Tab-separated table of C-alpha atoms in Angstrom:
chain	number	residue	atom	x	y	z
J	1	UNK	CA	4.728	-4.140	-0.554
J	2	UNK	CA	5.004	-2.984	3.815
J	3	UNK	CA	3.362	-3.915	6.346
J	4	UNK	CA	3.781	-1.325	9.443
J	5	UNK	CA	1.252	-2.232	11.847
J	6	UNK	CA	0.068	0.704	14.492
J	7	UNK	CA	2.355	3.148	11.978
J	8	UNK	CA	2.377	5.296	9.129
J	9	UNK	CA	4.347	3.873	6.192
J	10	UNK	CA	8.246	5.711	7.001
J	11	UNK	CA	11.970	5.355	5.948
J	12	UNK	CA	13.120	8.152	8.474
J	13	UNK	CA	14.555	5.327	10.671
J	14	UNK	CA	18.878	3.971	10.923
J	15	UNK	CA	18.207	0.358	10.293
J	16	UNK	CA	20.314	-1.932	13.067
J	17	UNK	CA	23.836	-3.480	11.701
J	18	UNK	CA	23.244	-6.651	10.509
J	19	UNK	CA	25.768	-9.710	10.318
J	20	UNK	CA	28.207	-10.127	7.499
J	21	UNK	CA	28.840	-13.338	6.425
J	22	UNK	CA	31.465	-14.315	8.142
J	23	UNK	CA	29.903	-13.559	11.799
J	24	UNK	CA	30.896	-10.077	12.161
J	25	UNK	CA	28.566	-7.188	12.703
J	26	UNK	CA	28.594	-4.216	9.069
J	27	UNK	CA	26.653	-1.664	9.663
J	28	UNK	CA	24.747	0.724	7.043
J	29	UNK	CA	26.911	3.287	7.097
J	30	UNK	CA	29.117	1.844	4.923
J	31	UNK	CA	26.902	2.275	2.365
J	32	UNK	CA	26.592	5.551	3.376
J	33	UNK	CA	22.889	5.034	4.893
J	34	UNK	CA	20.028	4.155	3.451
J	35	UNK	CA	18.470	0.946	1.561
J	36	UNK	CA	22.065	-0.910	-0.337
J	37	UNK	CA	21.393	-0.951	-3.747
J	38	UNK	CA	22.660	-3.882	-5.738
J	39	UNK	CA	24.388	-2.645	-9.092
J	40	UNK	CA	24.340	-4.726	-12.066
J	41	UNK	CA	25.822	-3.812	-15.674
J	42	UNK	CA	23.789	-6.794	-17.413
J	43	UNK	CA	20.490	-6.957	-18.029
J	44	UNK	CA	20.327	-10.556	-15.704
J	45	UNK	CA	17.588	-10.608	-12.965
J	46	UNK	CA	17.646	-10.813	-9.650
J	47	UNK	CA	18.320	-14.113	-8.646
J	48	UNK	CA	15.247	-15.747	-7.041
J	49	UNK	CA	13.594	-19.131	-6.803
J	50	UNK	CA	13.334	-21.067	-10.154
J	51	UNK	CA	10.050	-22.632	-7.942
J	52	UNK	CA	7.516	-19.486	-6.366
J	53	UNK	CA	9.889	-16.643	-7.170
J	54	UNK	CA	11.163	-15.340	-4.204
J	55	UNK	CA	14.387	-13.082	-3.587
J	56	UNK	CA	17.528	-14.866	-1.757
J	57	UNK	CA	17.810	-13.515	0.898
J	58	UNK	CA	20.496	-14.178	4.072
J	59	UNK	CA	17.313	-16.806	4.920
J	60	UNK	CA	17.971	-18.282	1.918
J	61	UNK	CA	20.185	-22.067	1.989
J	62	UNK	CA	23.467	-21.751	0.304
J	63	UNK	CA	22.965	-25.025	-1.713
J	64	UNK	CA	20.251	-23.337	-2.869
J	65	UNK	CA	17.067	-24.347	-1.673
J	66	UNK	CA	14.677	-22.123	-1.246
J	67	UNK	CA	14.065	-21.124	2.816
J	68	UNK	CA	10.073	-20.020	1.383
J	69	UNK	CA	9.172	-23.603	-0.624
J	70	UNK	CA	11.756	-26.023	-0.172
J	71	UNK	CA	12.614	-25.918	-3.843
J	72	UNK	CA	16.483	-26.600	-5.333
J	73	UNK	CA	17.387	-23.623	-8.121
J	74	UNK	CA	20.978	-24.056	-9.454
J	75	UNK	CA	23.608	-21.429	-10.748
J	76	UNK	CA	22.139	-18.623	-8.472
J	77	UNK	CA	24.987	-16.121	-7.188
J	78	UNK	CA	24.577	-16.948	-3.593
J	79	UNK	CA	27.102	-14.869	-2.748
J	80	UNK	CA	27.186	-10.533	-2.248
J	81	UNK	CA	24.901	-8.566	0.140
J	82	UNK	CA	21.304	-10.092	-0.774
J	83	UNK	CA	22.299	-12.742	1.233
J	84	UNK	CA	23.094	-10.271	3.907
J	85	UNK	CA	20.825	-8.380	4.376
J	86	UNK	CA	16.774	-8.280	4.634
J	87	UNK	CA	16.779	-5.509	2.261
J	88	UNK	CA	18.291	-4.474	-0.867
J	89	UNK	CA	17.478	-3.061	-4.316
J	90	UNK	CA	18.230	-3.829	-7.320
J	91	UNK	CA	19.032	-1.497	-9.985
J	92	UNK	CA	17.791	-3.183	-13.154
J	93	UNK	CA	18.000	-1.959	-16.666
J	94	UNK	CA	16.580	-2.353	-20.223
J	95	UNK	CA	13.391	-5.198	-20.353
J	96	UNK	CA	12.964	-4.845	-17.429
J	97	UNK	CA	11.562	-1.711	-16.769
J	98	UNK	CA	8.611	-0.924	-18.225
J	99	UNK	CA	7.973	1.720	-16.335
J	100	UNK	CA	7.850	4.888	-19.099
J	101	UNK	CA	8.185	7.519	-16.892
J	102	UNK	CA	9.556	8.719	-13.617
J	103	UNK	CA	7.355	7.497	-10.495
J	104	UNK	CA	5.514	10.434	-9.741
J	105	UNK	CA	4.878	11.315	-6.036
J	106	UNK	CA	1.161	10.608	-4.983
J	107	UNK	CA	0.136	9.280	-2.109
J	108	UNK	CA	-3.009	6.666	-1.838
J	109	UNK	CA	-5.053	6.454	1.173
J	110	UNK	CA	-7.341	3.453	1.835
J	111	UNK	CA	-8.866	3.215	4.689
J	112	UNK	CA	-11.655	0.890	6.133
J	113	UNK	CA	-15.211	1.972	6.711
J	114	UNK	CA	-15.363	-1.171	8.880
J	115	UNK	CA	-12.453	0.038	11.655
J	116	UNK	CA	-14.177	2.212	15.072
J	117	UNK	CA	-11.094	4.554	14.210
J	118	UNK	CA	-11.672	6.001	10.329
J	119	UNK	CA	-12.750	9.253	11.458
J	120	UNK	CA	-9.192	9.580	13.618
J	121	UNK	CA	-7.475	8.574	10.535
J	122	UNK	CA	-9.325	10.678	8.308
J	123	UNK	CA	-7.911	13.673	10.301
J	124	UNK	CA	-4.045	12.029	10.132
J	125	UNK	CA	-4.570	11.916	5.994
J	126	UNK	CA	-5.617	14.722	6.092
J	127	UNK	CA	-2.299	16.537	8.071
J	128	UNK	CA	-0.745	14.691	5.642
J	129	UNK	CA	-1.322	16.858	2.538
J	130	UNK	CA	-0.354	19.429	4.828
J	131	UNK	CA	2.665	17.842	5.895
J	132	UNK	CA	3.504	17.183	1.683
J	133	UNK	CA	2.989	20.837	0.970
J	134	UNK	CA	5.265	22.484	3.674
J	135	UNK	CA	7.560	19.612	2.027
J	136	UNK	CA	7.206	20.120	-1.361
J	137	UNK	CA	7.832	24.585	-0.398
J	138	UNK	CA	11.620	23.084	1.214
J	139	UNK	CA	12.019	22.196	-2.441
J	140	UNK	CA	14.132	24.106	-5.000
J	141	UNK	CA	13.486	21.897	-8.356
J	142	UNK	CA	10.107	19.714	-8.397
J	143	UNK	CA	9.578	18.236	-11.302
J	144	UNK	CA	6.195	16.552	-10.871
J	145	UNK	CA	3.685	18.366	-8.264
J	146	UNK	CA	2.500	16.093	-5.582
J	147	UNK	CA	-1.169	14.054	-5.162
J	148	UNK	CA	-3.386	12.758	-2.534
J	149	UNK	CA	-6.055	11.371	-2.555
J	150	UNK	CA	-8.363	9.394	-0.195
J	151	UNK	CA	-11.350	6.750	-0.173
J	152	UNK	CA	-13.539	4.558	1.994
J	153	UNK	CA	-14.019	0.805	1.650
J	154	UNK	CA	-16.261	-1.760	2.657
J	155	UNK	CA	-17.768	-4.834	1.525
J	156	UNK	CA	-20.215	-3.437	-0.507
J	157	UNK	CA	-16.957	-1.234	-2.615
J	158	UNK	CA	-14.736	1.756	-2.511
J	159	UNK	CA	-16.379	5.045	-1.994
J	160	UNK	CA	-14.727	7.905	-3.792
J	161	UNK	CA	-15.005	11.794	-3.394
J	162	UNK	CA	-15.572	12.713	-7.299
J	163	UNK	CA	-14.323	16.603	-6.744
J	164	UNK	CA	-15.876	17.076	-10.307
J	165	UNK	CA	-19.601	17.595	-8.679
J	166	UNK	CA	-19.082	20.313	-6.345
J	167	UNK	CA	-23.449	20.133	-5.350
J	168	UNK	CA	-23.239	19.459	-1.177
J	169	UNK	CA	-26.454	17.785	-1.597
J	170	UNK	CA	-25.290	16.046	-4.711
J	171	UNK	CA	-25.593	11.545	-4.356
J	172	UNK	CA	-23.598	10.892	-7.575
J	173	UNK	CA	-20.184	13.077	-5.671
J	174	UNK	CA	-19.726	9.714	-4.497
J	175	UNK	CA	-18.743	7.407	-7.063
J	176	UNK	CA	-18.357	3.412	-5.736
J	177	UNK	CA	-16.496	0.655	-6.835
J	178	UNK	CA	-18.515	-2.175	-6.503
J	179	UNK	CA	-16.333	-5.161	-7.769
J	180	UNK	CA	-14.814	-6.649	-4.681
J	181	UNK	CA	-14.920	-10.179	-5.462
J	182	UNK	CA	-13.212	-11.146	-8.691
J	183	UNK	CA	-11.450	-7.288	-10.482
J	184	UNK	CA	-11.428	-4.480	-7.787
J	185	UNK	CA	-10.732	-1.106	-10.056
J	186	UNK	CA	-9.989	2.941	-9.917
J	187	UNK	CA	-13.528	3.938	-11.499
J	188	UNK	CA	-12.230	7.598	-12.324
J	189	UNK	CA	-8.882	9.110	-13.268
J	190	UNK	CA	-6.435	10.346	-11.085
J	191	UNK	CA	-7.209	14.010	-11.552
J	192	UNK	CA	-10.836	13.557	-10.378
J	193	UNK	CA	-10.528	12.201	-7.052
J	194	UNK	CA	-6.618	13.474	-6.053
J	195	UNK	CA	-5.654	16.978	-5.199
J	196	UNK	CA	-2.111	18.938	-6.537
J	197	UNK	CA	-0.734	19.739	-2.711
J	198	UNK	CA	1.870	22.016	-4.857
J	199	UNK	CA	-0.094	24.629	-4.146
J	200	UNK	CA	-2.608	26.462	-1.638
J	201	UNK	CA	-5.712	26.047	-3.844
J	202	UNK	CA	-4.763	22.606	-4.345
J	203	UNK	CA	-4.407	22.168	-0.302
J	204	UNK	CA	-7.328	24.006	0.831
J	205	UNK	CA	-9.919	21.577	-1.775
J	206	UNK	CA	-8.132	19.344	-0.231
J	207	UNK	CA	-9.041	20.151	3.522
J	208	UNK	CA	-12.912	20.669	2.301
J	209	UNK	CA	-12.322	16.704	0.686
J	210	UNK	CA	-11.531	15.005	3.742
J	211	UNK	CA	-13.847	17.673	5.927
J	212	UNK	CA	-16.829	16.511	3.516
J	213	UNK	CA	-16.352	13.093	3.990
J	214	UNK	CA	-15.893	13.262	8.089
J	215	UNK	CA	-19.324	15.381	7.701
J	216	UNK	CA	-20.676	12.902	5.661
J	217	UNK	CA	-19.456	9.584	7.738
J	218	UNK	CA	-21.704	8.270	9.247
J	219	UNK	CA	-24.139	8.525	6.057
J	220	UNK	CA	-21.495	7.041	4.405
J	221	UNK	CA	-21.046	4.147	6.949
J	222	UNK	CA	-24.267	3.298	6.259
J	223	UNK	CA	-23.071	1.239	3.609
J	224	UNK	CA	-20.472	-0.973	5.169
J	225	UNK	CA	-23.615	-1.936	7.368
J	226	UNK	CA	-24.918	-3.403	4.828
J	227	UNK	CA	-25.449	-7.223	4.270
J	228	UNK	CA	-23.909	-8.452	1.865
J	229	UNK	CA	-24.105	-12.309	0.023
J	230	UNK	CA	-26.613	-12.387	3.386
J	231	UNK	CA	-23.530	-11.708	5.789
J	232	UNK	CA	-23.520	-8.964	7.964
J	233	UNK	CA	-21.427	-5.748	5.922
J	234	UNK	CA	-19.576	-4.820	9.407
J	235	UNK	CA	-17.907	-8.611	9.692
J	236	UNK	CA	-16.527	-8.604	6.654
J	237	UNK	CA	-13.101	-6.800	5.774
J	238	UNK	CA	-12.083	-6.216	2.888
J	239	UNK	CA	-7.766	-5.157	2.395
J	240	UNK	CA	-8.052	-7.426	-0.075
J	241	UNK	CA	-10.233	-5.417	-3.064
J	242	UNK	CA	-8.339	-1.974	-1.433
J	243	UNK	CA	-5.253	-3.038	-2.243
J	244	UNK	CA	-6.081	-4.109	-5.730
J	245	UNK	CA	-7.823	-1.381	-5.954
J	246	UNK	CA	-4.454	1.560	-5.280
J	247	UNK	CA	-3.115	-1.006	-7.990
J	248	UNK	CA	-5.001	0.131	-10.421
J	249	UNK	CA	-4.760	3.814	-9.402
J	250	UNK	CA	-1.204	3.518	-9.240
J	251	UNK	CA	-0.751	1.484	-12.195
J	252	UNK	CA	-0.180	4.340	-15.030
J	253	UNK	CA	1.448	7.633	-12.699
J	254	UNK	CA	3.252	5.337	-9.707
J	255	UNK	CA	3.410	6.286	-6.330
J	256	UNK	CA	2.311	4.759	-2.851
J	257	UNK	CA	-1.090	3.249	-1.721
J	258	UNK	CA	-1.378	2.174	1.831
J	259	UNK	CA	-4.213	0.701	2.837
J	260	UNK	CA	-5.141	1.929	6.819
J	261	UNK	CA	-7.362	-0.912	8.779
J	262	UNK	CA	-7.306	-3.449	11.720
J	263	UNK	CA	-8.977	-6.299	10.399
J	264	UNK	CA	-7.439	-9.535	8.812
J	265	UNK	CA	-9.032	-9.503	4.528
J	266	UNK	CA	-11.637	-12.038	4.985
J	267	UNK	CA	-14.181	-11.393	2.104
J	268	UNK	CA	-13.597	-10.865	-1.280
J	269	UNK	CA	-10.492	-10.263	-3.552
J	270	UNK	CA	-7.634	-10.947	-1.730
J	271	UNK	CA	-9.549	-12.521	1.479
J	272	UNK	CA	-7.628	-14.976	3.027
J	273	UNK	CA	-9.345	-17.923	5.240
J	274	UNK	CA	-9.126	-18.983	8.232
J	275	UNK	CA	-6.817	-21.800	8.548
J	276	UNK	CA	-8.746	-24.823	9.402
J	277	UNK	CA	-12.200	-22.673	8.374
J	278	UNK	CA	-15.331	-24.108	8.979
J	279	UNK	CA	-18.809	-23.133	9.311
J	280	UNK	CA	-20.342	-23.547	12.511
J	281	UNK	CA	-24.279	-22.596	13.084
J	282	UNK	CA	-24.242	-20.816	9.827
J	283	UNK	CA	-20.908	-19.091	11.084
J	284	UNK	CA	-17.068	-19.297	9.912
J	285	UNK	CA	-15.064	-20.541	12.654
J	286	UNK	CA	-11.458	-21.284	12.699
J	287	UNK	CA	-7.775	-20.850	13.891
J	288	UNK	CA	-5.558	-18.451	11.735
J	289	UNK	CA	-1.693	-17.688	11.836
J	290	UNK	CA	0.641	-16.230	10.142
J	291	UNK	CA	4.319	-15.082	10.710
């Protein structure tokens, strides 16, 4: 899970130098650039806290005390790159490899309907489909076809454009996953709402689909204005629901899911309550802080 405020997730950057355990600077170029990879010929899992399952990191105590929960784990290997870098990649094998096929280049986007800039985000996501198409054209060999899809979410549910229904006046062209409080899931198969942007036809269909979403945006936004459990839908943010939906949609293929919102999830599955929440005159109030 990558949190990237004000930006679409990207790995096209040069990380700053980190410090070795002895305090001297260590440049990432020593590893050929990118995230350092830890190779292990055994089937041992990456070292983690036995209490909260956090991975060891530069702030983990050398005495085995977890910097997140304060619990102590004995017998951990507290040397090497995990104690020097904030981000490392473990290359594991055996029982820790559960996917039968490689991760496919599927990019899914979930946009918050209550966000005032949602139409602008739709336009940006449309351009990302073009970028994926341009990238494929530069590849000499591409085993998996890149796919892209977008959905809208609010307290009433997650809204998907079913591309198998082409009639613009058919209300069934939009599917709504309304389980926002317990177990979000994807109601349509991947092929029914994502687009193969490795060819011109798929790219054209993708642009047309986003255009329809923009044209229908105000009518779709009425879903966000509906009262849910007696609360104004525009006051509710369901980012946790969107993350759960994306995880279910990518369960078989793998890929990247990006949730775009400007608010803290405060309703439904995955909601984050106020630290000192209380009800004042029928409204939830309180202070919230995180780091």
